[in-house]
mmCIF file of C-alpha atoms in Angstrom:
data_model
loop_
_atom_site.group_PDB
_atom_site.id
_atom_site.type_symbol
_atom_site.label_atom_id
_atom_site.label_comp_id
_atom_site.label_asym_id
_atom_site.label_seq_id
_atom_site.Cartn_x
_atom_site.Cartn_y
_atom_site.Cartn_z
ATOM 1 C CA UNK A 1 1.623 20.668 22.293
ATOM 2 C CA UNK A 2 -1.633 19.118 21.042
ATOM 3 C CA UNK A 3 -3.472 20.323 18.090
ATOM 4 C CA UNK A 4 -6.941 20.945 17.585
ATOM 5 C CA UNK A 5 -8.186 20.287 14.038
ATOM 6 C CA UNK A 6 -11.528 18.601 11.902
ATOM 7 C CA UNK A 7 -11.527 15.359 11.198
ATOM 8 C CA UNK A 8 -14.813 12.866 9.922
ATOM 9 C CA UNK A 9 -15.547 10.493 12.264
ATOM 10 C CA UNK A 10 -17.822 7.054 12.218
ATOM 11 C CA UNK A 11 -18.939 6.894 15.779
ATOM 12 C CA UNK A 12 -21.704 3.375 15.315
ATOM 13 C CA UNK A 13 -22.470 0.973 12.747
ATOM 14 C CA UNK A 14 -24.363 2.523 10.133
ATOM 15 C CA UNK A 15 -24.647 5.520 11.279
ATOM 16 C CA UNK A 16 -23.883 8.990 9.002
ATOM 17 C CA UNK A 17 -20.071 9.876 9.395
ATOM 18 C CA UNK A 18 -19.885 13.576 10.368
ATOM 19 C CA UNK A 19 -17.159 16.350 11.379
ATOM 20 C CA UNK A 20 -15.991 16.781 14.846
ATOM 21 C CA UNK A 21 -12.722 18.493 16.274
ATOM 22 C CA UNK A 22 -9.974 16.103 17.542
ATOM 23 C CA UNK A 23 -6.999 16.403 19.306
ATOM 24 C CA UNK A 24 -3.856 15.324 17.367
ATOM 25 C CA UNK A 25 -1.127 14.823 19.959
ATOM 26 C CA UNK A 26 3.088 15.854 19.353
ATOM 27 C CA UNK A 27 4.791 12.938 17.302
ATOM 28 C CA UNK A 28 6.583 10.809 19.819
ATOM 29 C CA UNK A 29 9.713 8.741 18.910
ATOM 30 C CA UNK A 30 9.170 7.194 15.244
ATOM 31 C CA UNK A 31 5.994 9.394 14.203
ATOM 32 C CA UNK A 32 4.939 12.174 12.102
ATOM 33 C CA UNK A 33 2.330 14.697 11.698
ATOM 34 C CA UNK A 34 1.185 15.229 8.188
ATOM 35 C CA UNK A 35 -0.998 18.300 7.011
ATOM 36 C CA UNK A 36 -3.346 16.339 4.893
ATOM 37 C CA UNK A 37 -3.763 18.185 1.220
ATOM 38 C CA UNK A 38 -6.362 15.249 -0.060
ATOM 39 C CA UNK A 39 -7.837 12.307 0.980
ATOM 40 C CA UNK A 40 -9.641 10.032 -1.739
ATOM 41 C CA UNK A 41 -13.153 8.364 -0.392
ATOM 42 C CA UNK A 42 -12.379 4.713 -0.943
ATOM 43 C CA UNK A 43 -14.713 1.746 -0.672
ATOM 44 C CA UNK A 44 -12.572 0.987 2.462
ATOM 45 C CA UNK A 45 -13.867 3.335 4.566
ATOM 46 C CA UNK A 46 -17.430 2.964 3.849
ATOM 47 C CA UNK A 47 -16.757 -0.549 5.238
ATOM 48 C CA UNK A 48 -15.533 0.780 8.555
ATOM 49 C CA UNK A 49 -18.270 3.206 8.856
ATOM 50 C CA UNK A 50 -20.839 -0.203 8.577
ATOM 51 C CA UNK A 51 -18.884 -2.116 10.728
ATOM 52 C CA UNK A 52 -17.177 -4.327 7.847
ATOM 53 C CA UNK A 53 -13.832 -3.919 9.228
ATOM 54 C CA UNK A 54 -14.356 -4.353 13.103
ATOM 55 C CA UNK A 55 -16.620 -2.578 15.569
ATOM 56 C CA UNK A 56 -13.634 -0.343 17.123
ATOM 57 C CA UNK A 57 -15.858 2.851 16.731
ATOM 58 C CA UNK A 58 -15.448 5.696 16.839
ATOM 59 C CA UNK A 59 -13.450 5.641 13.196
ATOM 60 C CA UNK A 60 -10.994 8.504 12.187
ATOM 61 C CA UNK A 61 -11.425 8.098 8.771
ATOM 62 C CA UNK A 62 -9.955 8.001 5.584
ATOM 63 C CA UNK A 63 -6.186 6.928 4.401
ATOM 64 C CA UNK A 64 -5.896 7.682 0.622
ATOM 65 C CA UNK A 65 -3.713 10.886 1.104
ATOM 66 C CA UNK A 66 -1.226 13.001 0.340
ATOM 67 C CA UNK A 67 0.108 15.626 2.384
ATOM 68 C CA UNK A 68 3.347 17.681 4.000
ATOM 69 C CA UNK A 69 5.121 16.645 7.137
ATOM 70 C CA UNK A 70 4.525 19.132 9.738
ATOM 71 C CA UNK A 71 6.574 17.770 12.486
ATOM 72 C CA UNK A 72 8.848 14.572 13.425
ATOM 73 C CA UNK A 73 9.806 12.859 16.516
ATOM 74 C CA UNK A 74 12.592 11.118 17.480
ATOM 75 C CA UNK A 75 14.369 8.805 16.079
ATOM 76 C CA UNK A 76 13.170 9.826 12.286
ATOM 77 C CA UNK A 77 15.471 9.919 9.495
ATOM 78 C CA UNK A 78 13.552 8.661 6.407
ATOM 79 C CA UNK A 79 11.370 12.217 5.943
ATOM 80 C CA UNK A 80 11.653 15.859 7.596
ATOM 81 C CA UNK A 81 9.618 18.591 7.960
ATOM 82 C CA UNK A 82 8.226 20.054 4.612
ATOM 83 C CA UNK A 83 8.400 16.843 2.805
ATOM 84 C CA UNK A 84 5.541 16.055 0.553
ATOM 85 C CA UNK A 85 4.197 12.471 1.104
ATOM 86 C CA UNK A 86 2.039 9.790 -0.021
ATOM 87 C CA UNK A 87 0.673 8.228 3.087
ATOM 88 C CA UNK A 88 0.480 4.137 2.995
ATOM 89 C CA UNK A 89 -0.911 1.571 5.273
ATOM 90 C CA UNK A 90 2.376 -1.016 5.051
ATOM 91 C CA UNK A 91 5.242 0.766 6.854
ATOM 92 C CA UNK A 92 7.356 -2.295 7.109
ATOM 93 C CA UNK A 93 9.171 -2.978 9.869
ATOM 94 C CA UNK A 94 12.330 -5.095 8.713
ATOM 95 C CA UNK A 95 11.967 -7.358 11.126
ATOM 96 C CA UNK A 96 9.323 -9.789 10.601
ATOM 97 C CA UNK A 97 9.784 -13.304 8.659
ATOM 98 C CA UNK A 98 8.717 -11.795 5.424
ATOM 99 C CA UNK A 99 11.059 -8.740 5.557
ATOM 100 C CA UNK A 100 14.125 -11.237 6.762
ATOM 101 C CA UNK A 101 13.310 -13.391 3.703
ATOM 102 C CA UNK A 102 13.956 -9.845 1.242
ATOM 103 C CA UNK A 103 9.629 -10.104 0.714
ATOM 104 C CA UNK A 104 9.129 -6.494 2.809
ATOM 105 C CA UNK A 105 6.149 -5.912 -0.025
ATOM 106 C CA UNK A 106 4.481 -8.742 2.702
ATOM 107 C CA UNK A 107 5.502 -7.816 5.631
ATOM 108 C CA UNK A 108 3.389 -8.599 8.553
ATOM 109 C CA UNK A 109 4.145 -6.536 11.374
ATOM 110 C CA UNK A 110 3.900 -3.490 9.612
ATOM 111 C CA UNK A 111 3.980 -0.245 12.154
ATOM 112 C CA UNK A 112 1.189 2.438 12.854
ATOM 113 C CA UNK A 113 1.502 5.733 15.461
ATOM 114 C CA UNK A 114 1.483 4.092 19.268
ATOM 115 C CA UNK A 115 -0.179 6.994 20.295
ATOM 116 C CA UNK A 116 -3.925 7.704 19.641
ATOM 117 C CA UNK A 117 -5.582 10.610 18.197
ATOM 118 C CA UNK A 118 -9.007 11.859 20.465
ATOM 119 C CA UNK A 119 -12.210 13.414 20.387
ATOM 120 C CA UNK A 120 -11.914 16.697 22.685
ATOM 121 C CA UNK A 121 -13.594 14.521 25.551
ATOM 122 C CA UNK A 122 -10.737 12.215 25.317
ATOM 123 C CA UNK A 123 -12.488 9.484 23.416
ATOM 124 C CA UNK A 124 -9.764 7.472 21.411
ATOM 125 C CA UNK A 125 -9.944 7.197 17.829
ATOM 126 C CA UNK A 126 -9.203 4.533 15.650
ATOM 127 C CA UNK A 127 -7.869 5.279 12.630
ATOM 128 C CA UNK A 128 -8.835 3.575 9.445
ATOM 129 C CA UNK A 129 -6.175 1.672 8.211
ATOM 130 C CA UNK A 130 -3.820 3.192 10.964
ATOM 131 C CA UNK A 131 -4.126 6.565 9.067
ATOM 132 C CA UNK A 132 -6.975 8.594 9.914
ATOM 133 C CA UNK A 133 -6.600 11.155 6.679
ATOM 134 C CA UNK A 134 -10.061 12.689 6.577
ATOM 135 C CA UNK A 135 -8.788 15.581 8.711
ATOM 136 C CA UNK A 136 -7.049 18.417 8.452
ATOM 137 C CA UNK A 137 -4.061 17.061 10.171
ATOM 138 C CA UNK A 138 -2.854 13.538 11.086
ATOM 139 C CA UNK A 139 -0.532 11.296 12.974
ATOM 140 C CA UNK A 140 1.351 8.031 11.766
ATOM 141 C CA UNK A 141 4.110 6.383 11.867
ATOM 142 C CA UNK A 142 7.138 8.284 10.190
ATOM 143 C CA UNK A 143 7.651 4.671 7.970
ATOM 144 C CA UNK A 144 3.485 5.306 6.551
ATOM 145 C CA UNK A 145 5.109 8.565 4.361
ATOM 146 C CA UNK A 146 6.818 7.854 1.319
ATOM 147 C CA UNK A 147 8.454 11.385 0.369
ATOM 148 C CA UNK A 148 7.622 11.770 -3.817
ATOM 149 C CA UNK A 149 7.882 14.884 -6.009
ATOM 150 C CA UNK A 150 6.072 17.367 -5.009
ATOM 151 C CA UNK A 151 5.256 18.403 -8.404
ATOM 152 C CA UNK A 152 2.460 16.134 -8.384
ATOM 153 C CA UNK A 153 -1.053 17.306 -7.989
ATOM 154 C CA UNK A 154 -1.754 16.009 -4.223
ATOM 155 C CA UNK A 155 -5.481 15.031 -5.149
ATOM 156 C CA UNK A 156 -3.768 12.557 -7.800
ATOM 157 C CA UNK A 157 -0.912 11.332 -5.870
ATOM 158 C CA UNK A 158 -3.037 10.616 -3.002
ATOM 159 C CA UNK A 159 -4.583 7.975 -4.883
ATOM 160 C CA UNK A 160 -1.672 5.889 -5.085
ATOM 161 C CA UNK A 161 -2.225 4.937 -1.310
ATOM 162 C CA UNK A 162 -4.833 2.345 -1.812
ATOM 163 C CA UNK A 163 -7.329 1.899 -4.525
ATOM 164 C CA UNK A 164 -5.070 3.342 -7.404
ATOM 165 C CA UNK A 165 -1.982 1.726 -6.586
ATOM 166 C CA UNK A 166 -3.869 -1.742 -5.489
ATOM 167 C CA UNK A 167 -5.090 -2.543 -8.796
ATOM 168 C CA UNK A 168 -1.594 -1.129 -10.736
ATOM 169 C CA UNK A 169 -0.119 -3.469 -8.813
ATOM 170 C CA UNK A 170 -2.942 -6.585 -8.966
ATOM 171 C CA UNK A 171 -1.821 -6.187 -12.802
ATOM 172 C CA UNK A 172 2.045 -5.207 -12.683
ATOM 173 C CA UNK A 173 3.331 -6.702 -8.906
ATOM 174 C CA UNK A 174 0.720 -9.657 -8.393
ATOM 175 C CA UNK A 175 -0.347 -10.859 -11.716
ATOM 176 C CA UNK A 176 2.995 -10.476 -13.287
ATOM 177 C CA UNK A 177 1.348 -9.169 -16.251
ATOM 178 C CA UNK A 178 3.929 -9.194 -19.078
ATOM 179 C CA UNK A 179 4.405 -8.007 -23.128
ATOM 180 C CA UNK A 180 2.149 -9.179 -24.921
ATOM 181 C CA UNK A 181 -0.620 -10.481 -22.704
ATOM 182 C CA UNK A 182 -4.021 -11.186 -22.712
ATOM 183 C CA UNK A 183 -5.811 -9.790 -19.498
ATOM 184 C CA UNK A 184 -9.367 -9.296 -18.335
ATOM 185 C CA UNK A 185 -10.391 -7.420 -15.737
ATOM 186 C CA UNK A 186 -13.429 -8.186 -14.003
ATOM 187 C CA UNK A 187 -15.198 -5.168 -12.234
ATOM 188 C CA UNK A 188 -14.298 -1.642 -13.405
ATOM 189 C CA UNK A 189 -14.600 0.354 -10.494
ATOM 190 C CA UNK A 190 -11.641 2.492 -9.442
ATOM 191 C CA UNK A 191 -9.625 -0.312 -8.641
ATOM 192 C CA UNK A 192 -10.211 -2.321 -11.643
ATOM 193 C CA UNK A 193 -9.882 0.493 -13.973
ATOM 194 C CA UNK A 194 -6.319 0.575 -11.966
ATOM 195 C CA UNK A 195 -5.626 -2.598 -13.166
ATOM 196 C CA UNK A 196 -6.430 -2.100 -16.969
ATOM 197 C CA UNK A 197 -4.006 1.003 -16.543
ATOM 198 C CA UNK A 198 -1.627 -1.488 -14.987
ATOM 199 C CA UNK A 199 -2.153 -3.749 -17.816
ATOM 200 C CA UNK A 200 -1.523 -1.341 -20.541
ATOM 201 C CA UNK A 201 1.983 -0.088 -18.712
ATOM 202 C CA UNK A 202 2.998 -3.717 -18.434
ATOM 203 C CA UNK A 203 2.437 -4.058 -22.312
ATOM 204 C CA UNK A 204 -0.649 -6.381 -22.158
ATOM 205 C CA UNK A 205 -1.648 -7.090 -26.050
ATOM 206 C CA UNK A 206 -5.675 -7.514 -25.244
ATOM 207 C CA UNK A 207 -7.218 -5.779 -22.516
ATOM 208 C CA UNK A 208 -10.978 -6.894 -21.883
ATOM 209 C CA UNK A 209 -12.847 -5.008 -19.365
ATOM 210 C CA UNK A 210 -16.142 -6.437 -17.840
ATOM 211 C CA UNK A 211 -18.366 -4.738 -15.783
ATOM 212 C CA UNK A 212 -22.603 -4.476 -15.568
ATOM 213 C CA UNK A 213 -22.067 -0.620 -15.764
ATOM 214 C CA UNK A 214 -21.402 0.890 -19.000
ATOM 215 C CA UNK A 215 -20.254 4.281 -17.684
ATOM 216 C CA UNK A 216 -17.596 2.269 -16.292
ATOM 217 C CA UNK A 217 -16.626 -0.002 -19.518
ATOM 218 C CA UNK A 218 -16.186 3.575 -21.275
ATOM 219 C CA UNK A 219 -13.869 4.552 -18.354
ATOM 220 C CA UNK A 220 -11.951 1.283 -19.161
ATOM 221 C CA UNK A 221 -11.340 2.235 -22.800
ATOM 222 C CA UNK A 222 -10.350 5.298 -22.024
ATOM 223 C CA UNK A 223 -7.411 3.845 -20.005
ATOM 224 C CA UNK A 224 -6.476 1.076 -22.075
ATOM 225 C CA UNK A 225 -9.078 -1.077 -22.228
ATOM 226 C CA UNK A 226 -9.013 -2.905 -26.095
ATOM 227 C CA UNK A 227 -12.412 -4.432 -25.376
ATOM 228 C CA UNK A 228 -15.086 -4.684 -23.025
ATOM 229 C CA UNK A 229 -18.088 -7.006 -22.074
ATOM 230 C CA UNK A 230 -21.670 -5.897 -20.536
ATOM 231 C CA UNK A 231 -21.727 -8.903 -17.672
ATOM 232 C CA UNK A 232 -25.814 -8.264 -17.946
ATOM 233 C CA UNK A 233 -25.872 -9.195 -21.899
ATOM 234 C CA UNK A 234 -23.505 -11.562 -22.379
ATOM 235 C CA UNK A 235 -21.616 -14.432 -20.945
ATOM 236 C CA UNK A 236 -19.058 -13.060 -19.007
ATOM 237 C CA UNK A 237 -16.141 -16.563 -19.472
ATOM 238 C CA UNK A 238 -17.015 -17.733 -23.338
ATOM 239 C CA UNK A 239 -16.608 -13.745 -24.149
ATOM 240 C CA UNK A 240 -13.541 -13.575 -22.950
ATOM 241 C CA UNK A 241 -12.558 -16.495 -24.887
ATOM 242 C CA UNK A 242 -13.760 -15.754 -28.030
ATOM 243 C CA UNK A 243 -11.520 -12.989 -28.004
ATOM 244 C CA UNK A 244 -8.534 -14.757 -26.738
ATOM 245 C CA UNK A 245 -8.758 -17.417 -29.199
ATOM 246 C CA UNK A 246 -10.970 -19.694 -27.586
ATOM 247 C CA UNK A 247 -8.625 -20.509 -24.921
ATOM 248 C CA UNK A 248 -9.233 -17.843 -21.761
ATOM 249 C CA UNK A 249 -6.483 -14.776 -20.625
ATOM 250 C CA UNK A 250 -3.388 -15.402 -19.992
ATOM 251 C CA UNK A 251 -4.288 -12.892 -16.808
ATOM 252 C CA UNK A 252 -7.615 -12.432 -15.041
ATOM 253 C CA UNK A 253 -7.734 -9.731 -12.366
ATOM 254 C CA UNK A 254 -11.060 -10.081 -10.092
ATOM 255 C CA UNK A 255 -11.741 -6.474 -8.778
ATOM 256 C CA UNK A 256 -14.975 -7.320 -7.378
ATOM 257 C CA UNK A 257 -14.629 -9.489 -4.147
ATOM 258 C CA UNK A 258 -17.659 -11.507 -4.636
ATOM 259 C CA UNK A 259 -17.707 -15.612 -5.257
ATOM 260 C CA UNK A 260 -19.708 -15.373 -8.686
ATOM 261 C CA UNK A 261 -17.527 -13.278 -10.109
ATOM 262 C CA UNK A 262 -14.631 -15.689 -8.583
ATOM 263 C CA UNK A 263 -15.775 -18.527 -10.354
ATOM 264 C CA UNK A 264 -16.242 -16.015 -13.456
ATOM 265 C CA UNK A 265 -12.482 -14.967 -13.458
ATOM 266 C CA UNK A 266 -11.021 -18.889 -12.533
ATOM 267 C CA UNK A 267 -13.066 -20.301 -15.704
ATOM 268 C CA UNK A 268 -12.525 -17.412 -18.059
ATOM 269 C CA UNK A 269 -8.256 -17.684 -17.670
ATOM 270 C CA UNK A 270 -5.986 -19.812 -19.881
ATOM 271 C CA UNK A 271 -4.255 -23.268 -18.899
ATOM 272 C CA UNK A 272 -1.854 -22.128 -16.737
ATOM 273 C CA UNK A 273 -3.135 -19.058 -16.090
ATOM 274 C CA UNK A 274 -3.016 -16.885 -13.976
ATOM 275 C CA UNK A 275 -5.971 -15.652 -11.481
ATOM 276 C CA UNK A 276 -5.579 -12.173 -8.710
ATOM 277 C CA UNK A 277 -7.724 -11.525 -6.363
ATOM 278 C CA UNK A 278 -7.610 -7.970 -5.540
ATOM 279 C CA UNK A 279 -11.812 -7.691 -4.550
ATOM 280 C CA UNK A 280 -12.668 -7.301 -0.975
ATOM 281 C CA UNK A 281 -14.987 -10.102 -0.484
ATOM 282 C CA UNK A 282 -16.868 -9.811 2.914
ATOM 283 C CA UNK A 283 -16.509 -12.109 6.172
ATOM 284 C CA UNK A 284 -19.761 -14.163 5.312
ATOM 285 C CA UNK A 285 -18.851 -15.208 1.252
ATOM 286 C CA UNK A 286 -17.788 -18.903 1.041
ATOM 287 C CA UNK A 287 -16.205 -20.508 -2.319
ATOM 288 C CA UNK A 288 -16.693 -23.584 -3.978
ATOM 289 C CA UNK A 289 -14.896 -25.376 -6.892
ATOM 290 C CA UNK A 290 -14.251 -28.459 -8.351
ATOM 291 C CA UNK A 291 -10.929 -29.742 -6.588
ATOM 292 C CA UNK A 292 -10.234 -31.479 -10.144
ATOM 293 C CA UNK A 293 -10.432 -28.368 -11.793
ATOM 294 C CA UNK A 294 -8.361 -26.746 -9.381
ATOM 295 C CA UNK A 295 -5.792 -29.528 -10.347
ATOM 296 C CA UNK A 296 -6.717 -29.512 -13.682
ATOM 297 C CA UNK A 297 -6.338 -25.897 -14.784
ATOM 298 C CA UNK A 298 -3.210 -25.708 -13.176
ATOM 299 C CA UNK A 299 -1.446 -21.878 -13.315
ATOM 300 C CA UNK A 300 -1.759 -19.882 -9.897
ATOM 301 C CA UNK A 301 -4.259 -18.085 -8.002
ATOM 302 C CA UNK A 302 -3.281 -15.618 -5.678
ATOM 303 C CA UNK A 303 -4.537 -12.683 -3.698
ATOM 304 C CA UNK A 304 -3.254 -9.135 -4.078
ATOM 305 C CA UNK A 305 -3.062 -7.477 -0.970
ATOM 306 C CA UNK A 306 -1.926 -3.428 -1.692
ATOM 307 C CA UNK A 307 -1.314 -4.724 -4.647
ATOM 308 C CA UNK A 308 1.750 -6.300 -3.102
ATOM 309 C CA UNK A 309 3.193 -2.748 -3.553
ATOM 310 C CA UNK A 310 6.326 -1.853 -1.578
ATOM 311 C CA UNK A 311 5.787 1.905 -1.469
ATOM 312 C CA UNK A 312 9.241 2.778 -1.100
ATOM 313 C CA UNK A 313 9.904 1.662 -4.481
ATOM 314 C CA UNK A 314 6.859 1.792 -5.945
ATOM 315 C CA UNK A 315 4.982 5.538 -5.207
ATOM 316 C CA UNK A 316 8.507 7.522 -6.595
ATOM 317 C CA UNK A 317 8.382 5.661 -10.055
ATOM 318 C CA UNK A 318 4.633 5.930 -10.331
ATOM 319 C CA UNK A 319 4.605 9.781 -9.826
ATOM 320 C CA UNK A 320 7.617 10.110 -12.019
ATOM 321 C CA UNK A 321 5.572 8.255 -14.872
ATOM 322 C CA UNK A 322 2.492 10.694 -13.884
ATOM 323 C CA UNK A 323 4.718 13.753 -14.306
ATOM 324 C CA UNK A 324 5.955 12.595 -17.601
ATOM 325 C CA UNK A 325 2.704 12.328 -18.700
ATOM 326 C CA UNK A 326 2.521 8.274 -18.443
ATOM 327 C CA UNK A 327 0.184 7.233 -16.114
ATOM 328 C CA UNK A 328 -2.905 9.496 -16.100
ATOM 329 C CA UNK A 329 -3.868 9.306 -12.122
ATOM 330 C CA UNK A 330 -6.289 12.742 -12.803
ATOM 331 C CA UNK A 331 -8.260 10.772 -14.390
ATOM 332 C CA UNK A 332 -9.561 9.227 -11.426
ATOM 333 C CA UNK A 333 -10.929 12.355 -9.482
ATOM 334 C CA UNK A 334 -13.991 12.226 -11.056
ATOM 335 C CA UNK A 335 -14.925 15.457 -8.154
ATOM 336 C CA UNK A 336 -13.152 17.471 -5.361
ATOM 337 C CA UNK A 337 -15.386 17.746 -2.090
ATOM 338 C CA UNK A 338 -14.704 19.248 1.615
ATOM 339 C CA UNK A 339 -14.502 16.923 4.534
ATOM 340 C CA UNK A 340 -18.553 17.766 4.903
ATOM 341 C CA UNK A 341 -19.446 15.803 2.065
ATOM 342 C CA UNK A 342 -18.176 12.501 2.666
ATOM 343 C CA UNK A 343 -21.358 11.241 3.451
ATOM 344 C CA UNK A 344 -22.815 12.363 0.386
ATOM 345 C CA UNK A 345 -19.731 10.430 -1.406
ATOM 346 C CA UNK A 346 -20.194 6.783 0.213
ATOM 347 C CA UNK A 347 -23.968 7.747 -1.720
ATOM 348 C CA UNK A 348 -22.670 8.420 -4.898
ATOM 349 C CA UNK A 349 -20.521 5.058 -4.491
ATOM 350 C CA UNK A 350 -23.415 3.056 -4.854
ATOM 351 C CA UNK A 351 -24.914 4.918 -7.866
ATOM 352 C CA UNK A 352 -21.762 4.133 -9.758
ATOM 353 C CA UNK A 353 -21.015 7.674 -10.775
ATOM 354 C CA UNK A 354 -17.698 8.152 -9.818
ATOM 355 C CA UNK A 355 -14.720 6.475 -9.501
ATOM 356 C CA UNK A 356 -13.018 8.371 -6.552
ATOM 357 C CA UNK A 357 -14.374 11.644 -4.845
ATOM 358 C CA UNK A 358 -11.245 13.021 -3.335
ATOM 359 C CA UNK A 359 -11.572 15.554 0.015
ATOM 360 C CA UNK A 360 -9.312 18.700 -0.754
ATOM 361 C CA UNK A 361 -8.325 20.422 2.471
#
């Protein structure tokens, strides 16, 4: 049977998200239906509430979570009822070119519930990033839960299914950062704090944190950070090399998505170098550099998508390091708020004064 629970919803462009009852259907064959413990508000959703995304509105939603499997269909071996999970947006499907070639961490056909979640009028849903976590219950596909210990407070753990685990793994997966690195981090939201975390597990020597905000830069330190640099006082690419020696990092992880900072983060790296892009940048932003210095520069840039996490291997280590006292993911709730304060949250993303409100349920 059907259940009836609350769940925040983003019915036009724009418009305030608020909580309405939906209807969460039985899992069919390959899906599960996860009692949702926390949900973090990410910068992700506010996007699909303005449209950002696409315009498939109504939204379900939120999709940084952790939770318990409440029931399984067919077919589903890899978690069980009871199971505490981290819920993730790449359940790869093993089939696709990327999985064949032993790259799952890119695979591109990864798998979502085939059956949709309603308002009580029958009005489908569509669930941000397939996950829909803002409410009480949920559905996905049995391969979106990676089973972890459930030790782990689920307000932390959540975390690790976007912004948390994106920028760990823009430093660790992407970037390759190794012992003895230099690394700057450009943008210290909750993501780019992520990475200086990321940085400082992968045994990067210098850590420079930039940001505008210096509530943020003190976040930074306090997660690894060895130095930071006020982008409205100083100049963002000859800082960072002055304190790499004059010659730029060895890493530079752009957490900001926007083509100023871009051009910041390609200038401010070493020869050879390395640049991530782990920033959203929106549909609109264009990008322009020298082709020469492209050439010239040489070194990679890439994009991190998920960090380029494979959350089968990736979620149980991180919680194990969190447990052991490691990798301090509690220091990212900056608050705990019901599912009737989201709204309030996507606010206090713009003010800069936290970096994640997480929904308890």
């Amino acid at each position: 049977m059907s259940q009836q629970v609350k769940g925040v919803i983003a019915a036009g462009r724009g418009e305030p998200v608020r909580v309405e009852t939906i209807v969460v259907p039985d899992p069919g064959p390959g899906e599960a239906v996860v009692r949702v413990q926390a949900c973090g508000v990410c910068h992700t959703d506010l996007h699909y509430r303005e449209g950002g995304i696409n315009d498939q509105f109504p939204f379900l939603l939120g999709h940084e979570a952790a939770g318990i499997v409440e029931q399984v269909g067919e077919g589903v071996t890899e978690v069980a009822p009871g199971d505490f999970v981290i819920l993730n947006w790449r359940a790869v499907c093993g089939q696709c070119r990327a999985c064949r070639r032993g790259r799952p961490q890119y695979c591109f056909a990864t798998h979502n519930a085939k059956q949709p979640m309603t308002l009580l009028d029958g009005t489908a849903l569509s669930p941000a990033l397939g996950i829909g976590a803002f409410a009480e219950k949920t559905l996905v596909a049995a391969g979106q839960c990676t089973k972890v210990d459930p030790a782990a407070s689920p307000a932390a753990a959540g975390l690790l299914g976007c912004g948390v685990m994106a920028g760990i793994g823009a430093a660790v997966n992407t970037g390759a950062v190794g012992r003895g690195d230099s690394v700057a981090v450009i943008g210290c939201g909750g993501v780019g704090n992520a990475a200086v975390l990321g940085a400082r597990l992968a045994g990067a020597a210098k850590i420079i944190a930039v940001d505008l905000d210096p509530r943020k830069l003190d976040r930074a330190k306090g997660l690894g950070a060895t130095h930071t640099v006020d982008a409205g006082s100083a100049d963002v690419v000859e800082t960072i090399r002055e304190l790499t020696g004059g010659h730029g990092a060895d890493v530079v992880i752009e957490a900001v998505g926007r083509p100023e900072t871009y051009r910041q983060a390609f200038y401010a790296r070493d020869l050879a170098g390395t640049v991530v892009l782990v920033g959203v940048p929106t549909p609109e932003m264009t990008l322009e550099l020298p082709l020469l210095d492209v050439f010239g520069r040489g070194g990679a840039l890439k994009s991190s998508w998920y960090g380029d996490c494979l959350p089968s291997r990736d979620f149980p280590m991180l919680i194990d390091l969190y447990l052991q006292g490691r990798l301090d993911l509690d220091a990212f709730v900056t608050e705990t708020i019901g599912l009737d304060e989201v709204e309030a949250a996507f606010e206090k993303m713009h003010g800069g004064d936290v970096l994640r409100s997480v929904v308890l349920l």
